Short mmCIF file of C-alpha atoms in Angstrom, two decimals:
data_model
loop_
_atom_site.label_atom_id
_atom_site.label_comp_id
_atom_site.label_asym_id
_atom_site.label_seq_id
_atom_site.Cartn_x
_atom_site.Cartn_y
_atom_site.Cartn_z
CA UNK A 295 120.71 135.59 160.03
CA UNK A 296 118.26 135.21 157.52
CA UNK A 297 114.66 134.98 158.92
CA UNK A 298 112.69 133.87 155.84
CA UNK A 299 114.47 132.51 152.83
CA UNK A 300 114.11 134.37 149.94
CA UNK A 301 113.58 131.53 147.39
CA UNK A 302 110.59 130.64 149.17
CA UNK A 303 108.65 133.71 148.18
CA UNK A 304 106.27 133.03 145.07
CA UNK A 305 105.60 135.79 142.84
CA UNK A 306 102.87 134.02 141.01
CA UNK A 307 99.27 133.23 142.14
CA UNK A 308 99.48 129.43 143.35
CA UNK A 309 96.11 129.05 143.21
CA UNK A 310 93.66 130.68 140.23
CA UNK A 311 90.02 131.31 141.95
CA UNK A 312 87.43 134.21 141.09
CA UNK A 313 87.70 137.31 142.77
CA UNK A 314 87.06 137.39 146.95
CA UNK A 315 84.49 139.29 148.80
CA UNK A 316 83.88 142.94 148.85
CA UNK A 317 84.09 144.82 152.32
CA UNK A 318 81.20 146.63 153.68
CA UNK A 319 82.03 150.18 154.92
CA UNK A 320 81.83 149.88 158.54
CA UNK A 321 81.90 154.08 158.84
CA UNK A 322 84.29 156.34 157.07
CA UNK A 323 86.18 152.88 156.43
CA UNK A 324 86.79 152.91 152.79
CA UNK A 325 90.65 154.07 153.10
CA UNK A 326 90.92 150.86 155.07
CA UNK A 327 89.01 148.66 152.94
CA UNK A 328 90.82 149.84 149.87
CA UNK A 329 94.06 149.37 151.34
CA UNK A 330 93.60 145.98 152.48
CA UNK A 331 92.16 144.86 149.00
CA UNK A 332 95.13 146.05 147.37
CA UNK A 333 97.46 143.89 150.30
CA UNK A 334 94.75 141.00 149.35
CA UNK A 335 95.67 140.60 145.90
CA UNK A 336 99.40 141.56 146.36
CA UNK A 337 100.50 137.57 145.13
CA UNK A 338 103.28 136.89 147.47
CA UNK A 339 102.00 138.03 150.29
CA UNK A 340 98.25 136.26 149.51
CA UNK A 341 100.18 132.98 148.90
CA UNK A 342 101.97 133.17 152.16
CA UNK A 343 99.07 133.85 154.09
CA UNK A 344 96.88 131.46 152.54
CA UNK A 345 99.30 128.89 153.33
CA UNK A 346 98.32 129.55 157.12
CA UNK A 347 102.15 129.16 157.77
CA UNK A 348 102.64 131.93 159.90
CA UNK A 349 99.59 130.75 162.36
CA UNK A 350 101.10 127.26 162.52
CA UNK A 351 104.38 128.84 164.01
CA UNK A 352 103.05 131.86 166.03
CA UNK A 353 103.76 132.06 169.62
CA UNK A 354 102.81 135.83 169.91
CA UNK A 355 100.69 136.51 172.84
CA UNK A 356 97.91 138.84 172.21
CA UNK A 357 97.87 141.28 168.90
CA UNK A 358 100.00 140.11 166.09
CA UNK A 359 99.37 141.72 162.84
CA UNK A 360 100.27 138.86 160.74
CA UNK A 361 97.75 136.67 162.30
CA UNK A 362 95.09 139.51 161.73
CA UNK A 363 95.94 139.53 157.97
CA UNK A 364 96.07 135.64 157.66
CA UNK A 365 92.62 135.64 159.25
CA UNK A 366 91.08 138.58 156.92
CA UNK A 367 92.86 137.44 153.53
CA UNK A 368 91.63 133.75 154.10
CA UNK A 369 88.35 135.15 155.13
CA UNK A 370 87.90 137.44 152.09
CA UNK A 371 88.93 134.85 149.37
CA UNK A 372 87.23 131.66 150.33
CA UNK A 373 84.25 133.92 151.35
CA UNK A 374 80.91 132.77 149.25
CA UNK A 375 79.40 135.93 150.41
CA UNK A 376 79.76 138.69 147.54
CA UNK A 377 80.59 141.30 150.56
CA UNK A 378 82.23 140.69 154.32
CA UNK A 379 82.58 143.05 157.32
CA UNK A 380 86.34 143.82 157.97
CA UNK A 381 85.69 143.49 161.93
CA UNK A 382 89.03 141.39 161.94
CA UNK A 383 91.04 144.14 161.15
CA UNK A 384 88.62 147.69 162.42
CA UNK A 385 88.82 146.04 166.29
CA UNK A 386 92.33 146.09 166.24
CA UNK A 387 92.66 149.68 164.28
CA UNK A 388 94.06 151.51 167.85
CA UNK A 389 96.52 148.46 167.87
CA UNK A 390 97.92 149.05 164.29
CA UNK A 391 98.38 153.19 164.94
CA UNK A 392 96.96 154.52 168.27
CA UNK A 393 96.13 157.76 166.70
CA UNK A 394 93.65 155.74 164.24
CA UNK A 395 89.98 156.10 165.74
CA UNK A 396 87.18 154.11 164.41
CA UNK A 397 84.73 156.14 162.51
CA UNK A 398 86.90 158.70 161.54
CA UNK A 399 88.36 159.14 157.50
CA UNK A 400 92.48 158.42 157.72
CA UNK A 401 94.86 159.08 155.13
CA UNK A 402 95.37 155.88 152.96
CA UNK A 403 98.81 155.82 152.53
CA UNK A 404 99.48 156.69 156.16
CA UNK A 405 97.36 153.38 156.89
CA UNK A 406 99.21 151.28 154.65
CA UNK A 407 102.42 152.28 156.06
CA UNK A 408 101.26 151.59 159.45
CA UNK A 409 99.77 148.45 158.40
CA UNK A 410 103.18 146.90 156.96
CA UNK A 411 105.24 148.10 159.91
CA UNK A 412 102.66 146.34 162.05
CA UNK A 413 103.13 143.18 159.94
CA UNK A 414 107.07 143.69 160.33
CA UNK A 415 107.00 143.92 164.04
CA UNK A 416 104.83 140.78 164.20
CA UNK A 417 107.73 139.05 162.57
CA UNK A 418 110.32 140.47 164.73
CA UNK A 419 108.55 139.65 168.11
CA UNK A 420 110.68 137.85 170.27
CA UNK A 421 113.68 138.75 168.38
CA UNK A 422 114.96 141.95 169.97
CA UNK A 423 118.86 141.52 169.64
CA UNK A 424 118.83 141.47 165.78
CA UNK A 425 121.14 143.77 163.87
CA UNK A 426 119.65 145.98 160.67
CA UNK A 427 120.42 143.75 158.27
CA UNK A 428 118.66 140.69 159.88
CA UNK A 429 115.67 142.73 160.18
CA UNK A 430 115.32 143.36 156.59
CA UNK A 431 115.10 139.55 156.19
CA UNK A 432 111.56 139.09 157.20
CA UNK A 433 109.10 138.22 154.69
CA UNK A 434 107.55 141.50 154.87
CA UNK A 435 110.67 143.29 153.60
CA UNK A 436 111.80 140.33 151.28
CA UNK A 437 108.34 141.41 149.78
CA UNK A 438 108.00 145.01 149.93
CA UNK A 439 111.37 146.21 151.12
CA UNK A 440 114.71 147.66 148.95
CA UNK A 441 117.15 150.07 149.73
CA UNK A 442 118.23 153.66 148.60
CA UNK A 443 121.76 154.70 147.68
CA UNK A 444 122.40 158.58 148.19
CA UNK A 445 125.80 159.34 146.71
CA UNK A 446 127.57 162.46 147.44
CA UNK A 447 130.41 163.58 144.90
CA UNK A 448 132.66 166.62 146.04
CA UNK A 449 133.07 168.55 142.76
CA UNK A 450 136.72 169.67 144.37
CA UNK A 451 138.34 166.39 144.93
CA UNK A 452 135.57 163.88 143.40
CA UNK A 453 135.84 162.07 146.72
CA UNK A 454 132.98 159.96 146.80
CA UNK A 455 130.31 159.30 150.09
CA UNK A 456 127.47 156.86 149.97
CA UNK A 457 124.64 156.28 152.12
CA UNK A 458 121.99 153.74 152.07
CA UNK A 459 118.47 153.80 153.67
CA UNK A 460 115.66 151.00 153.32
CA UNK A 461 112.59 151.66 151.89
CA UNK A 462 109.02 149.98 152.31
CA UNK A 463 107.51 152.45 149.40
CA UNK A 464 108.89 155.43 147.38
CA UNK A 465 107.04 158.55 147.52
CA UNK A 466 107.17 160.64 144.32
CA UNK A 467 106.83 164.51 144.32
CA UNK A 468 104.25 164.98 141.36
CA UNK A 469 104.48 168.72 141.06
CA UNK A 470 106.28 168.92 138.15
CA UNK A 471 105.51 165.71 136.63
CA UNK A 472 102.86 164.76 133.88
CA UNK A 473 103.94 160.95 134.00
CA UNK A 474 105.35 158.16 136.61
CA UNK A 475 108.28 158.09 134.33
CA UNK A 476 109.08 161.74 134.66
CA UNK A 477 108.40 161.60 138.87
CA UNK A 478 111.12 158.91 138.53
CA UNK A 479 113.50 160.87 136.40
CA UNK A 480 113.04 163.66 139.20
CA UNK A 481 113.46 161.37 141.69
CA UNK A 482 116.92 160.14 140.78
CA UNK A 483 118.20 163.79 139.14
CA UNK A 484 121.29 165.01 140.77
CA UNK A 485 121.06 167.98 143.20
CA UNK A 486 123.86 170.62 143.41
CA UNK A 487 124.86 171.29 146.86
CA UNK A 488 126.73 174.76 147.19
CA UNK A 489 126.46 177.99 148.89
CA UNK A 490 124.95 178.07 152.32
CA UNK A 491 123.74 174.32 151.20
CA UNK A 492 127.55 173.30 150.86
CA UNK A 493 129.19 169.98 151.40
CA UNK A 494 131.65 169.58 154.22
CA UNK A 495 133.77 167.37 152.54
CA UNK A 496 135.97 164.88 154.83
CA UNK A 497 138.89 164.48 152.20
CA UNK A 498 139.40 167.97 151.21
CA UNK A 499 138.28 169.03 154.77
CA UNK A 500 136.46 172.48 153.39
CA UNK A 501 132.88 173.66 152.39
CA UNK A 502 132.67 172.38 148.99
CA UNK A 503 130.35 172.33 146.10
CA UNK A 504 128.93 168.95 145.42
CA UNK A 505 126.40 166.77 143.30
CA UNK A 506 124.18 164.49 145.18
CA UNK A 507 121.86 161.79 143.48
CA UNK A 508 119.61 159.41 145.05
CA UNK A 509 118.99 156.09 143.32
CA UNK A 510 117.06 152.67 143.78
CA UNK A 511 120.35 150.23 145.12
CA UNK A 512 118.17 147.28 145.72
CA UNK A 513 114.86 146.67 144.11
CA UNK A 514 112.13 145.03 145.80
CA UNK A 515 109.93 142.55 144.76
CA UNK A 516 106.66 144.63 145.10
CA UNK A 517 107.16 148.05 144.21
CA UNK A 518 104.89 150.41 146.05
CA UNK A 519 104.81 153.86 144.68
CA UNK A 520 103.00 156.91 146.48
CA UNK A 521 102.37 159.71 144.02
CA UNK A 522 102.29 162.87 146.76
CA UNK A 523 99.02 164.28 145.80
CA UNK A 524 98.87 166.16 149.31
CA UNK A 525 100.60 169.55 149.96
CA UNK A 526 102.06 168.67 153.56
CA UNK A 527 101.53 172.31 154.40
CA UNK A 528 98.10 173.24 153.18
CA UNK A 529 96.56 169.58 152.80
CA UNK A 530 95.19 170.69 149.23
CA UNK A 531 95.03 168.06 146.77
CA UNK A 532 97.16 168.06 143.45
CA UNK A 533 94.26 166.32 141.46
CA UNK A 534 96.24 166.68 137.92
CA UNK A 535 96.41 163.13 135.67
CA UNK A 536 99.65 161.58 136.24
CA UNK A 537 99.99 159.02 133.40
CA UNK A 538 101.35 155.61 134.69
CA UNK A 539 102.09 152.03 132.49
CA UNK A 540 101.06 148.52 133.15
CA UNK A 541 104.79 147.51 132.77
CA UNK A 542 107.58 149.58 134.59
CA UNK A 543 111.19 148.98 133.55
CA UNK A 544 113.37 150.31 136.80
CA UNK A 545 116.49 149.54 135.15
CA UNK A 546 117.48 153.11 134.75
CA UNK A 547 116.55 154.23 138.19
CA UNK A 548 119.17 151.80 140.08
CA UNK A 549 122.70 152.74 141.23
CA UNK A 550 124.09 149.82 138.82
CA UNK A 551 122.50 150.57 135.60
CA UNK A 552 123.20 147.05 134.00
CA UNK A 553 120.98 147.64 130.84
CA UNK A 554 119.22 144.67 131.97
CA UNK A 555 115.60 145.55 132.04
CA UNK A 556 114.05 145.41 135.47
CA UNK A 557 110.39 144.85 134.71
CA UNK A 558 107.37 145.35 136.91
CA UNK A 559 103.87 144.52 136.33
CA UNK A 560 100.95 146.81 137.67
CA UNK A 561 98.38 144.68 139.95
CA UNK A 562 96.70 147.46 142.40
CA UNK A 563 95.77 151.02 141.76
CA UNK A 564 94.41 152.89 144.48
CA UNK A 565 92.49 156.00 144.24
CA UNK A 566 91.28 159.17 146.12
CA UNK A 567 88.24 161.00 145.08
CA UNK A 568 87.41 164.51 146.94
CA UNK A 569 89.90 167.35 148.10
CA UNK A 570 91.55 166.14 150.85
CA UNK A 571 93.26 162.85 152.49
CA UNK A 572 91.00 163.13 155.68
CA UNK A 573 87.69 163.43 153.48
CA UNK A 574 86.29 162.32 150.16
CA UNK A 575 86.36 158.64 149.22
CA UNK A 576 89.01 155.98 148.25
CA UNK A 577 88.57 152.83 146.29
CA UNK A 578 91.06 150.63 144.21
CA UNK A 579 91.54 148.50 141.12
CA UNK A 580 93.25 145.02 141.68
CA UNK A 581 94.15 142.06 139.20
CA UNK A 582 92.70 138.82 140.89
CA UNK A 583 94.65 135.59 140.37
CA UNK A 584 92.50 134.78 137.53
CA UNK A 585 94.12 137.37 135.25
CA UNK A 586 91.31 139.76 135.31
CA UNK A 587 91.10 143.48 136.70
CA UNK A 588 88.34 144.01 139.27
CA UNK A 589 87.35 147.80 140.53
CA UNK A 590 86.78 147.25 144.29
CA UNK A 591 84.39 149.96 146.02
CA UNK A 592 83.77 148.97 149.47
CA UNK A 593 81.03 146.18 149.19
CA UNK A 594 80.92 146.70 145.35
CA UNK A 595 83.14 144.37 143.37
CA UNK A 596 82.92 144.75 139.60
CA UNK A 597 84.86 143.49 136.63
CA UNK A 598 86.55 145.89 134.72
CA UNK A 599 89.19 146.46 131.82
CA UNK A 600 92.94 147.15 132.10
CA UNK A 601 92.03 150.86 130.18
CA UNK A 602 89.64 152.12 132.54
CA UNK A 603 92.45 151.02 135.22
CA UNK A 604 94.91 153.05 133.30
CA UNK A 605 92.97 156.30 133.34
CA UNK A 606 92.53 156.94 137.05
CA UNK A 607 93.94 159.70 139.03
CA UNK A 608 96.03 157.75 140.91
CA UNK A 609 97.02 157.69 144.41
CA UNK A 610 99.27 154.36 145.16
CA UNK A 611 100.31 152.24 142.55
CA UNK A 612 101.50 148.64 143.23
CA UNK A 613 103.70 146.74 140.77
CA UNK A 614 104.89 143.28 141.09
CA UNK A 615 108.45 142.15 139.80
#
């Protein structure tokens, strides 16, 4: 079943206006403010929420993340105030993720994940009998979702085994990378499976040496990249500069490299300042519908240029196809 027709997704802004309001920080909420601003300026999502199509047809009782986002985005983009208080979202924080607490700093990437998942659940409410491929046809999956292919090739008998996995964003290791391009190359670099880590081949029925390679199989309309700046064990931050372009060609990282460029344009950058993801400060840069870039730092909205945007120590990068 197709839950949302892909041809109805509009990647370009349907109305041009000045940038919307800033967001007052309601106590350690910079992680929430910066993620909300990045989502508000995601053109296909904003177009849909501004049309109020969801609210008109929503039959959900109680909490619905799509209704919450629809109210928030309409308030931000239509407000004449320089900043608003994002209570619409803060009031449902524990519904988005039960471990989130008002007044506690959280990791922006984790909050983004939970928010997008909550919107996905809202779009699936009342359809519990749907198979996995039908679930991937909601407007949320059609905007943010793609799939990865993991291909294992047995080096003894050359048998190939493919598995596929849906993604809503791509986390990239940056320990050895100084640019987004290098991090993506590392992501798709073949890995050798041998010794104790050998591959049990179903064709030649033995523990064999194999090559495993991850590629992007189906690209998303909006590509969200998380540069993994926080060490999972120590929580320490990797503060180095990782360069990223305004325009990204994803063609070379696809399963079927057709030689055709697959072009994406940067529209939001989320930055963390400080030493650990649970402390420090988050803010972001977004490209508004007027085509200009703005720095969104809680209640402050300031015009800036692309040169400033491209020299940030980014944590999350948002690209639109």
